[in-house]
Amino acid sequence: MSSGYVALTLSFEREGDQWVGERLETSTSTFADSLEDCRAELRELVVDHLEVLEEVGERERSFEEWGITVHSGIDGDSRRRVR
């Protein structure tokens, strides 16, 4: 698969004393005491998950199943990107 970027939907909400973060396309989730920690943990989980999919040759199939599109080039979008 060629290089590019994907747009993923991340959701964060407070539940009691914890923050819960979820990647909506795959229901990957985590929790932490602070929003900052929750964001960092979810970002790490997303990157790890994408790397494993690539390593085992399942990225393209999984993206199709989840409705994730790989975009090429830079679109000028100012949203935060996971690197």
PDB file of C-alpha atoms in Angstrom:
ATOM      1  CA  MET A   1       0.000   0.000   0.000  1.00  0.00           C
ATOM      2  CA  SER A   2       1.337   3.449  -0.834  1.00  0.00           C
ATOM      3  CA  SER A   3       2.082   6.061   1.798  1.00  0.00           C
ATOM      4  CA  GLY A   4      -0.466   8.621   2.855  1.00  0.00           C
ATOM      5  CA  TYR A   5      -2.591   9.399   5.868  1.00  0.00           C
ATOM      6  CA  VAL A   6      -5.859   8.264   7.382  1.00  0.00           C
ATOM      7  CA  ALA A   7      -8.423  10.280   9.314  1.00  0.00           C
ATOM      8  CA  LEU A   8      -9.535   8.472  12.458  1.00  0.00           C
ATOM      9  CA  THR A   9     -12.212   9.555  14.895  1.00  0.00           C
ATOM     10  CA  LEU A  10     -11.084   9.795  18.507  1.00  0.00           C
ATOM     11  CA  SER A  11     -13.579  10.459  21.275  1.00  0.00           C
ATOM     12  CA  PHE A  12     -12.824  11.481  24.866  1.00  0.00           C
ATOM     13  CA  GLU A  13     -15.223  11.790  27.757  1.00  0.00           C
ATOM     14  CA  ARG A  14     -15.044  11.959  31.496  1.00  0.00           C
ATOM     15  CA  GLU A  15     -16.554   9.078  33.447  1.00  0.00           C
ATOM     16  CA  GLY A  16     -16.374   9.716  37.168  1.00  0.00           C
ATOM     17  CA  ASP A  17     -12.735  10.292  38.117  1.00  0.00           C
ATOM     18  CA  GLN A  18     -11.378   8.863  34.835  1.00  0.00           C
ATOM     19  CA  TRP A  19     -11.078  10.007  31.249  1.00  0.00           C
ATOM     20  CA  VAL A  20     -12.048   7.437  28.607  1.00  0.00           C
ATOM     21  CA  GLY A  21     -10.678   7.658  25.071  1.00  0.00           C
ATOM     22  CA  GLU A  22     -11.901   5.606  22.123  1.00  0.00           C
ATOM     23  CA  ARG A  23     -11.024   5.245  18.459  1.00  0.00           C
ATOM     24  CA  LEU A  24     -14.522   4.951  17.074  1.00  0.00           C
ATOM     25  CA  GLU A  25     -13.728   3.003  13.883  1.00  0.00           C
ATOM     26  CA  THR A  26     -12.502  -0.040  15.835  1.00  0.00           C
ATOM     27  CA  SER A  27     -13.641   0.584  19.412  1.00  0.00           C
ATOM     28  CA  THR A  28     -10.033   0.662  20.604  1.00  0.00           C
ATOM     29  CA  SER A  29     -10.196   2.328  23.995  1.00  0.00           C
ATOM     30  CA  THR A  30      -8.264   3.251  27.106  1.00  0.00           C
ATOM     31  CA  PHE A  31      -8.679   5.260  30.284  1.00  0.00           C
ATOM     32  CA  ALA A  32      -6.518   7.478  32.486  1.00  0.00           C
ATOM     33  CA  ASP A  33      -6.700   9.959  35.346  1.00  0.00           C
ATOM     34  CA  SER A  34      -6.110  12.980  33.110  1.00  0.00           C
ATOM     35  CA  LEU A  35      -7.196  13.933  29.599  1.00  0.00           C
ATOM     36  CA  GLU A  36      -3.555  14.463  28.622  1.00  0.00           C
ATOM     37  CA  ASP A  37      -2.604  10.947  29.757  1.00  0.00           C
ATOM     38  CA  CYS A  38      -5.662   9.463  28.072  1.00  0.00           C
ATOM     39  CA  ARG A  39      -4.793  11.161  24.761  1.00  0.00           C
ATOM     40  CA  ALA A  40      -1.182   9.961  24.957  1.00  0.00           C
ATOM     41  CA  GLU A  41      -2.216   6.389  25.765  1.00  0.00           C
ATOM     42  CA  LEU A  42      -4.797   6.248  22.977  1.00  0.00           C
ATOM     43  CA  ARG A  43      -2.327   7.731  20.495  1.00  0.00           C
ATOM     44  CA  GLU A  44       0.193   5.016  21.437  1.00  0.00           C
ATOM     45  CA  LEU A  45      -2.444   2.284  21.106  1.00  0.00           C
ATOM     46  CA  VAL A  46      -3.513   3.561  17.674  1.00  0.00           C
ATOM     47  CA  VAL A  47       0.052   3.679  16.371  1.00  0.00           C
ATOM     48  CA  ASP A  48       0.836   0.222  17.779  1.00  0.00           C
ATOM     49  CA  HIS A  49      -2.327  -1.231  16.265  1.00  0.00           C
ATOM     50  CA  LEU A  50      -1.611   0.246  12.833  1.00  0.00           C
ATOM     51  CA  GLU A  51       1.981  -1.003  12.934  1.00  0.00           C
ATOM     52  CA  VAL A  52       0.882  -4.548  13.811  1.00  0.00           C
ATOM     53  CA  LEU A  53      -1.686  -4.529  11.003  1.00  0.00           C
ATOM     54  CA  GLU A  54       1.072  -3.494   8.594  1.00  0.00           C
ATOM     55  CA  GLU A  55       3.509  -6.131   9.907  1.00  0.00           C
ATOM     56  CA  VAL A  56       1.024  -8.991   9.485  1.00  0.00           C
ATOM     57  CA  GLY A  57      -0.227  -7.781   6.103  1.00  0.00           C
ATOM     58  CA  GLU A  58      -3.764  -7.029   7.317  1.00  0.00           C
ATOM     59  CA  ARG A  59      -3.858  -3.241   7.028  1.00  0.00           C
ATOM     60  CA  GLU A  60      -5.585  -3.014   3.662  1.00  0.00           C
ATOM     61  CA  ARG A  61      -8.218  -5.655   4.529  1.00  0.00           C
ATOM     62  CA  SER A  62      -8.861  -4.129   7.961  1.00  0.00           C
ATOM     63  CA  PHE A  63      -9.165  -0.596   6.572  1.00  0.00           C
ATOM     64  CA  GLU A  64     -11.711  -1.817   4.023  1.00  0.00           C
ATOM     65  CA  GLU A  65     -13.687  -3.628   6.743  1.00  0.00           C
ATOM     66  CA  TRP A  66     -13.720  -0.530   8.983  1.00  0.00           C
ATOM     67  CA  GLY A  67     -14.389   1.948   6.165  1.00  0.00           C
ATOM     68  CA  ILE A  68     -11.050   3.726   6.621  1.00  0.00           C
ATOM     69  CA  THR A  69      -9.713   5.501   3.522  1.00  0.00           C
ATOM     70  CA  VAL A  70      -6.026   6.185   2.886  1.00  0.00           C
ATOM     71  CA  HIS A  71      -5.588   9.717   1.560  1.00  0.00           C
ATOM     72  CA  SER A  72      -2.546  10.779  -0.424  1.00  0.00           C
ATOM     73  CA  GLY A  73      -0.791  14.131  -0.257  1.00  0.00           C
ATOM     74  CA  ILE A  74      -1.353  16.997   2.146  1.00  0.00           C
ATOM     75  CA  ASP A  75      -4.823  18.503   2.316  1.00  0.00           C
ATOM     76  CA  GLY A  76      -4.024  21.522   4.474  1.00  0.00           C
ATOM     77  CA  ASP A  77      -6.219  20.173   7.264  1.00  0.00           C
ATOM     78  CA  SER A  78      -5.220  21.654  10.611  1.00  0.00           C
ATOM     79  CA  ARG A  79      -6.481  18.717  12.696  1.00  0.00           C
ATOM     80  CA  ARG A  80      -3.931  16.956  14.875  1.00  0.00           C
ATOM     81  CA  ARG A  81      -2.249  14.010  13.214  1.00  0.00           C
ATOM     82  CA  VAL A  82      -0.983  10.945  15.054  1.00  0.00           C
ATOM     83  CA  ARG A  83       2.632  10.236  14.165  1.00  0.00           C
TER      84      ARG A  83
END
